[in-house]
Amino acid sequence: MLAFFFATQLTPAAYATAQPVWHRPGGLVAAPFSVQLSGSASRGEIAPYSLAQRDIAGAELSLAWRPADPVQIALRWGSFGARWPDGTQMIGPGDLHLSTQARLVKSVGRAPDLWLAWDLKLPNAAQPLGTDEADTQISLWARKSAESWTAEFGAGLWIAGHPHQLAAQDDALVMRGRASRATGPGFLLLSGDLRLRSARNPTSAQAGLGWEQAVANRVNIGVSVDLGLSPAAPDQSLRLWVALVPGPSGT
């Protein structure tokens, strides 16, 4: 709780906190500070630089902090278990993901906010659970929000190290979309992720539908289902999460 206290005391509470937390790669969290614990399971995923499908499940901890309205810092890490068609199984820690975002242009009239985002995947996970390489993404996001909805669209470059060729890397264009709408007691969530075909990896595309709502003071729960739209993406993914959003007093 000490971390909650310092984060919330240093963070202005002028911007909205009555929004879904829904930590996802590239997403912006409206709350000044939030912690999310999630569990997920995916079937039929083809990992980067791989030809074999795998089923994977795990638990992740995500932290997001906005020390000021136009800046976000986030961290995501978890532990996973994977199974391949030949019967190989592996359990271990996943890769650590760090990200920062900064607003470049504030919305004027109907124009969206423009944000620059940088994401880094560190090589914490052992092969073949991970690639044992550091990957990075840099992207530009357009964001617009109203009283009952938010919409985000990002496009950028994915740069991934090759797990077996130290001098090689792969570059691909990535695009992501996120939208939420207040509906009844909670929020309807929509997502889309696309990584275009590159020199060493196929196209990966998926779309998702989710729901998040508050169940107690400063506690949100949510669920989302993603469907693969290309062979490399997971055929189906399910994610459940619980999020803590400390208030201005640190509670």
mmCIF file of C-alpha atoms in Angstrom:
data_model
loop_
_atom_site.group_PDB
_atom_site.id
_atom_site.type_symbol
_atom_site.label_atom_id
_atom_site.label_comp_id
_atom_site.label_asym_id
_atom_site.label_seq_id
_atom_site.Cartn_x
_atom_site.Cartn_y
_atom_site.Cartn_z
ATOM 1 C CA MET A 1 0.000 0.000 0.000
ATOM 2 C CA LEU A 2 2.990 2.297 0.366
ATOM 3 C CA ALA A 3 3.437 2.324 -3.415
ATOM 4 C CA PHE A 4 -0.251 3.188 -3.823
ATOM 5 C CA PHE A 5 0.145 6.093 -1.399
ATOM 6 C CA PHE A 6 3.086 7.735 -3.170
ATOM 7 C CA ALA A 7 1.634 7.162 -6.637
ATOM 8 C CA THR A 8 -1.734 8.658 -5.824
ATOM 9 C CA GLN A 9 -0.305 11.565 -3.852
ATOM 10 C CA LEU A 10 1.974 12.535 -6.738
ATOM 11 C CA THR A 11 -0.665 12.088 -9.425
ATOM 12 C CA PRO A 12 -3.262 14.738 -10.263
ATOM 13 C CA ALA A 13 -6.779 13.358 -10.005
ATOM 14 C CA ALA A 14 -8.210 15.859 -12.481
ATOM 15 C CA TYR A 15 -8.758 13.363 -15.280
ATOM 16 C CA ALA A 16 -11.406 10.658 -15.342
ATOM 17 C CA THR A 17 -11.027 7.457 -13.363
ATOM 18 C CA ALA A 18 -14.520 6.111 -14.163
ATOM 19 C CA GLN A 19 -13.217 4.113 -17.136
ATOM 20 C CA PRO A 20 -12.316 0.442 -17.601
ATOM 21 C CA VAL A 21 -8.796 -0.596 -16.630
ATOM 22 C CA TRP A 22 -8.455 -3.362 -19.262
ATOM 23 C CA HIS A 23 -4.658 -3.511 -19.442
ATOM 24 C CA ARG A 24 -3.693 -4.599 -22.949
ATOM 25 C CA PRO A 25 -0.521 -4.100 -24.970
ATOM 26 C CA GLY A 26 -0.494 -0.514 -26.189
ATOM 27 C CA GLY A 27 -3.597 0.494 -24.234
ATOM 28 C CA LEU A 28 -3.939 3.653 -22.185
ATOM 29 C CA VAL A 29 -5.376 3.391 -18.666
ATOM 30 C CA ALA A 30 -7.448 6.409 -17.608
ATOM 31 C CA ALA A 31 -6.877 5.915 -13.872
ATOM 32 C CA PRO A 32 -3.870 7.582 -12.206
ATOM 33 C CA PHE A 33 -2.654 4.199 -10.932
ATOM 34 C CA SER A 34 -3.891 0.639 -11.276
ATOM 35 C CA VAL A 35 -2.873 -2.947 -10.599
ATOM 36 C CA GLN A 36 -4.331 -5.867 -12.505
ATOM 37 C CA LEU A 37 -4.023 -9.615 -11.982
ATOM 38 C CA SER A 38 -5.201 -11.696 -14.924
ATOM 39 C CA GLY A 39 -5.427 -15.310 -15.988
ATOM 40 C CA SER A 40 -5.470 -16.350 -19.634
ATOM 41 C CA ALA A 41 -5.609 -19.397 -21.882
ATOM 42 C CA SER A 42 -5.019 -19.598 -25.644
ATOM 43 C CA ARG A 43 -5.312 -22.456 -28.150
ATOM 44 C CA GLY A 44 -3.539 -22.875 -31.469
ATOM 45 C CA GLU A 45 -0.997 -20.054 -31.269
ATOM 46 C CA ILE A 46 2.075 -19.991 -33.510
ATOM 47 C CA ALA A 47 4.767 -18.030 -31.669
ATOM 48 C CA PRO A 48 7.200 -15.757 -33.568
ATOM 49 C CA TYR A 49 9.933 -17.687 -35.429
ATOM 50 C CA SER A 50 8.049 -20.950 -34.886
ATOM 51 C CA LEU A 51 6.191 -23.359 -37.173
ATOM 52 C CA ALA A 52 4.391 -25.415 -34.517
ATOM 53 C CA GLN A 53 1.162 -24.478 -32.820
ATOM 54 C CA ARG A 54 0.987 -24.434 -29.037
ATOM 55 C CA ASP A 55 -1.610 -24.078 -26.309
ATOM 56 C CA ILE A 56 -0.580 -21.694 -23.553
ATOM 57 C CA ALA A 57 -2.058 -20.580 -20.224
ATOM 58 C CA GLY A 58 -0.779 -18.393 -17.444
ATOM 59 C CA ALA A 59 -1.197 -15.575 -14.949
ATOM 60 C CA GLU A 60 0.074 -12.013 -15.340
ATOM 61 C CA LEU A 61 0.510 -8.985 -13.120
ATOM 62 C CA SER A 62 0.141 -5.582 -14.820
ATOM 63 C CA LEU A 63 0.914 -2.175 -13.339
ATOM 64 C CA ALA A 64 0.097 1.183 -14.923
ATOM 65 C CA TRP A 65 0.999 4.586 -13.518
ATOM 66 C CA ARG A 66 0.256 8.043 -14.907
ATOM 67 C CA PRO A 67 2.476 10.437 -12.916
ATOM 68 C CA ALA A 68 0.925 13.251 -14.970
ATOM 69 C CA ASP A 69 -2.016 13.368 -17.360
ATOM 70 C CA PRO A 70 0.062 13.152 -20.594
ATOM 71 C CA VAL A 71 2.405 10.323 -19.468
ATOM 72 C CA GLN A 72 1.938 6.616 -18.720
ATOM 73 C CA ILE A 73 4.442 4.023 -17.516
ATOM 74 C CA ALA A 74 3.432 0.345 -17.487
ATOM 75 C CA LEU A 75 4.910 -3.021 -16.578
ATOM 76 C CA ARG A 76 3.622 -6.538 -17.305
ATOM 77 C CA TRP A 77 5.041 -9.900 -16.227
ATOM 78 C CA GLY A 78 3.725 -13.382 -15.638
ATOM 79 C CA SER A 79 4.256 -17.119 -15.459
ATOM 80 C CA PHE A 80 3.063 -19.529 -18.167
ATOM 81 C CA GLY A 81 2.654 -23.134 -19.113
ATOM 82 C CA ALA A 82 2.724 -24.276 -22.752
ATOM 83 C CA ARG A 83 2.015 -27.550 -24.548
ATOM 84 C CA TRP A 84 2.988 -28.461 -28.118
ATOM 85 C CA PRO A 85 1.361 -31.079 -30.408
ATOM 86 C CA ASP A 86 4.274 -33.511 -29.954
ATOM 87 C CA GLY A 87 3.548 -33.635 -26.235
ATOM 88 C CA THR A 88 6.336 -31.280 -25.138
ATOM 89 C CA GLN A 89 5.344 -29.228 -22.096
ATOM 90 C CA MET A 90 7.053 -26.330 -20.364
ATOM 91 C CA ILE A 91 6.242 -24.164 -17.349
ATOM 92 C CA GLY A 92 8.179 -21.060 -16.390
ATOM 93 C CA PRO A 93 8.318 -17.275 -16.102
ATOM 94 C CA GLY A 94 7.326 -15.208 -19.091
ATOM 95 C CA ASP A 95 9.038 -12.187 -20.584
ATOM 96 C CA LEU A 96 8.999 -8.861 -18.778
ATOM 97 C CA HIS A 97 7.245 -6.127 -20.785
ATOM 98 C CA LEU A 98 7.962 -2.445 -20.137
ATOM 99 C CA SER A 99 6.198 0.417 -21.889
ATOM 100 C CA THR A 100 6.036 4.193 -21.836
ATOM 101 C CA GLN A 101 3.635 6.571 -23.539
ATOM 102 C CA ALA A 102 3.581 10.349 -23.913
ATOM 103 C CA ARG A 103 0.991 12.618 -25.454
ATOM 104 C CA LEU A 104 2.373 14.667 -28.340
ATOM 105 C CA VAL A 105 -0.751 16.625 -29.317
ATOM 106 C CA LYS A 106 -3.817 17.376 -27.183
ATOM 107 C CA SER A 107 -7.219 17.108 -28.844
ATOM 108 C CA VAL A 108 -8.714 20.293 -30.243
ATOM 109 C CA GLY A 109 -12.347 20.135 -31.359
ATOM 110 C CA ARG A 110 -13.046 16.817 -33.057
ATOM 111 C CA ALA A 111 -9.387 15.969 -33.605
ATOM 112 C CA PRO A 112 -7.970 13.081 -31.530
ATOM 113 C CA ASP A 113 -5.090 13.156 -29.074
ATOM 114 C CA LEU A 114 -1.819 11.861 -30.540
ATOM 115 C CA TRP A 115 0.418 9.681 -28.359
ATOM 116 C CA LEU A 116 3.867 8.189 -28.923
ATOM 117 C CA ALA A 117 4.330 4.724 -27.381
ATOM 118 C CA TRP A 118 7.435 2.597 -26.888
ATOM 119 C CA ASP A 119 7.322 -1.026 -25.716
ATOM 120 C CA LEU A 120 10.177 -3.358 -24.780
ATOM 121 C CA LYS A 121 10.043 -7.130 -24.254
ATOM 122 C CA LEU A 122 13.013 -8.351 -22.233
ATOM 123 C CA PRO A 123 14.422 -11.892 -22.726
ATOM 124 C CA ASN A 124 13.374 -13.348 -19.383
ATOM 125 C CA ALA A 125 11.536 -16.434 -20.656
ATOM 126 C CA ALA A 126 13.570 -19.506 -21.544
ATOM 127 C CA GLN A 127 13.267 -21.023 -25.005
ATOM 128 C CA PRO A 128 10.928 -22.236 -26.408
ATOM 129 C CA LEU A 129 8.554 -20.457 -24.012
ATOM 130 C CA GLY A 130 10.197 -17.216 -25.181
ATOM 131 C CA THR A 131 12.715 -16.211 -27.853
ATOM 132 C CA ASP A 132 15.561 -15.277 -25.473
ATOM 133 C CA GLU A 133 15.787 -11.955 -27.338
ATOM 134 C CA ALA A 134 14.797 -8.360 -26.627
ATOM 135 C CA ASP A 135 11.998 -7.095 -28.898
ATOM 136 C CA THR A 136 10.731 -3.569 -29.207
ATOM 137 C CA GLN A 137 7.784 -1.698 -30.701
ATOM 138 C CA ILE A 138 7.357 1.976 -31.401
ATOM 139 C CA SER A 139 3.948 3.255 -32.424
ATOM 140 C CA LEU A 140 1.803 6.343 -32.839
ATOM 141 C CA TRP A 141 -1.683 6.297 -31.305
ATOM 142 C CA ALA A 142 -4.735 8.428 -32.059
ATOM 143 C CA ARG A 143 -7.185 8.583 -29.157
ATOM 144 C CA LYS A 144 -10.603 10.146 -28.716
ATOM 145 C CA SER A 145 -12.967 9.984 -25.765
ATOM 146 C CA ALA A 146 -16.404 11.257 -24.886
ATOM 147 C CA GLU A 147 -18.607 10.918 -21.834
ATOM 148 C CA SER A 148 -19.616 7.316 -22.502
ATOM 149 C CA TRP A 149 -16.997 5.924 -24.915
ATOM 150 C CA THR A 150 -13.330 5.861 -25.828
ATOM 151 C CA ALA A 151 -11.584 4.838 -29.058
ATOM 152 C CA GLU A 152 -7.900 4.232 -29.746
ATOM 153 C CA PHE A 153 -5.997 3.298 -32.904
ATOM 154 C CA GLY A 154 -2.263 2.688 -33.071
ATOM 155 C CA ALA A 155 0.177 1.848 -35.864
ATOM 156 C CA GLY A 156 3.865 1.201 -35.589
ATOM 157 C CA LEU A 157 6.895 -1.002 -36.143
ATOM 158 C CA TRP A 158 7.638 -4.332 -34.411
ATOM 159 C CA ILE A 159 11.360 -5.171 -34.247
ATOM 160 C CA ALA A 160 12.079 -8.706 -33.022
ATOM 161 C CA GLY A 161 15.423 -10.410 -32.460
ATOM 162 C CA HIS A 162 15.974 -13.855 -33.961
ATOM 163 C CA PRO A 163 16.411 -16.577 -31.314
ATOM 164 C CA HIS A 164 19.073 -18.495 -33.301
ATOM 165 C CA GLN A 165 20.737 -15.908 -35.552
ATOM 166 C CA LEU A 166 22.327 -13.157 -33.489
ATOM 167 C CA ALA A 167 22.835 -10.796 -36.439
ATOM 168 C CA ALA A 168 19.276 -11.216 -37.749
ATOM 169 C CA GLN A 169 16.050 -9.509 -36.789
ATOM 170 C CA ASP A 170 12.546 -9.222 -38.166
ATOM 171 C CA ASP A 171 10.590 -6.016 -38.746
ATOM 172 C CA ALA A 172 6.833 -5.863 -39.257
ATOM 173 C CA LEU A 173 4.065 -3.289 -39.347
ATOM 174 C CA VAL A 174 1.620 -3.620 -36.450
ATOM 175 C CA MET A 175 -1.805 -2.040 -36.004
ATOM 176 C CA ARG A 176 -4.051 -2.125 -32.931
ATOM 177 C CA GLY A 177 -7.520 -0.854 -32.177
ATOM 178 C CA ARG A 178 -9.270 -0.469 -28.822
ATOM 179 C CA ALA A 179 -12.752 0.798 -27.981
ATOM 180 C CA SER A 180 -14.938 0.862 -24.878
ATOM 181 C CA ARG A 181 -18.476 2.046 -24.260
ATOM 182 C CA ALA A 182 -20.351 2.487 -20.997
ATOM 183 C CA THR A 183 -23.300 0.094 -21.105
ATOM 184 C CA GLY A 184 -25.517 -0.491 -18.092
ATOM 185 C CA PRO A 185 -23.405 -1.269 -15.020
ATOM 186 C CA GLY A 186 -20.128 -1.713 -16.898
ATOM 187 C CA PHE A 187 -18.214 -1.303 -20.144
ATOM 188 C CA LEU A 188 -18.378 -3.136 -23.444
ATOM 189 C CA LEU A 189 -14.838 -3.676 -24.767
ATOM 190 C CA LEU A 190 -13.696 -4.210 -28.368
ATOM 191 C CA SER A 191 -10.188 -4.887 -29.643
ATOM 192 C CA GLY A 192 -8.315 -5.730 -32.820
ATOM 193 C CA ASP A 193 -4.645 -6.612 -33.351
ATOM 194 C CA LEU A 194 -2.810 -7.059 -36.650
ATOM 195 C CA ARG A 195 0.830 -7.822 -37.384
ATOM 196 C CA LEU A 196 1.473 -7.905 -41.117
ATOM 197 C CA ARG A 197 3.503 -10.613 -42.829
ATOM 198 C CA SER A 198 7.240 -9.994 -42.673
ATOM 199 C CA ALA A 199 10.414 -11.672 -43.907
ATOM 200 C CA ARG A 200 10.476 -14.310 -41.153
ATOM 201 C CA ASN A 201 6.972 -14.354 -39.648
ATOM 202 C CA PRO A 202 3.445 -14.748 -41.061
ATOM 203 C CA THR A 203 0.503 -12.405 -40.601
ATOM 204 C CA SER A 204 -1.091 -12.531 -37.155
ATOM 205 C CA ALA A 205 -4.564 -11.033 -36.698
ATOM 206 C CA GLN A 206 -7.211 -11.366 -34.001
ATOM 207 C CA ALA A 207 -10.326 -9.593 -32.749
ATOM 208 C CA GLY A 208 -11.733 -9.512 -29.242
ATOM 209 C CA LEU A 209 -14.877 -8.766 -27.265
ATOM 210 C CA GLY A 210 -14.965 -8.144 -23.539
ATOM 211 C CA TRP A 211 -16.785 -6.756 -20.520
ATOM 212 C CA GLU A 212 -15.571 -4.977 -17.387
ATOM 213 C CA GLN A 213 -17.436 -3.557 -14.402
ATOM 214 C CA ALA A 214 -16.907 -2.411 -10.845
ATOM 215 C CA VAL A 215 -17.866 -4.929 -8.149
ATOM 216 C CA ALA A 216 -16.674 -2.996 -5.105
ATOM 217 C CA ASN A 217 -15.103 0.311 -4.241
ATOM 218 C CA ARG A 218 -11.963 0.607 -6.395
ATOM 219 C CA VAL A 219 -12.205 -3.001 -7.647
ATOM 220 C CA ASN A 220 -13.082 -3.957 -11.227
ATOM 221 C CA ILE A 221 -13.462 -7.395 -12.780
ATOM 222 C CA GLY A 222 -13.510 -8.265 -16.465
ATOM 223 C CA VAL A 223 -13.519 -10.977 -19.092
ATOM 224 C CA SER A 224 -12.590 -11.009 -22.770
ATOM 225 C CA VAL A 225 -12.638 -13.527 -25.611
ATOM 226 C CA ASP A 226 -10.382 -13.220 -28.672
ATOM 227 C CA LEU A 227 -10.745 -15.105 -31.963
ATOM 228 C CA GLY A 228 -7.904 -15.649 -34.398
ATOM 229 C CA LEU A 229 -8.336 -14.248 -37.908
ATOM 230 C CA SER A 230 -5.127 -15.765 -39.311
ATOM 231 C CA PRO A 231 -3.310 -19.105 -38.824
ATOM 232 C CA ALA A 232 -0.519 -17.617 -36.681
ATOM 233 C CA ALA A 233 -2.875 -15.995 -34.168
ATOM 234 C CA PRO A 234 -4.396 -18.095 -31.370
ATOM 235 C CA ASP A 235 -7.586 -19.818 -32.522
ATOM 236 C CA GLN A 236 -9.323 -18.784 -29.292
ATOM 237 C CA SER A 237 -8.164 -16.888 -26.223
ATOM 238 C CA LEU A 238 -9.933 -16.309 -22.914
ATOM 239 C CA ARG A 239 -8.800 -13.802 -20.302
ATOM 240 C CA LEU A 240 -10.198 -12.997 -16.845
ATOM 241 C CA TRP A 241 -8.929 -10.156 -14.665
ATOM 242 C CA VAL A 242 -9.414 -8.299 -11.418
ATOM 243 C CA ALA A 243 -8.094 -4.749 -11.117
ATOM 244 C CA LEU A 244 -7.464 -2.482 -8.151
ATOM 245 C CA VAL A 245 -7.746 1.269 -8.809
ATOM 246 C CA PRO A 246 -6.559 3.214 -5.732
ATOM 247 C CA GLY A 247 -8.329 6.495 -5.059
ATOM 248 C CA PRO A 248 -6.801 9.913 -4.353
ATOM 249 C CA SER A 249 -6.414 8.975 -0.694
ATOM 250 C CA GLY A 250 -4.434 5.837 -1.595
ATOM 251 C CA THR A 251 -7.223 3.447 -0.622
#
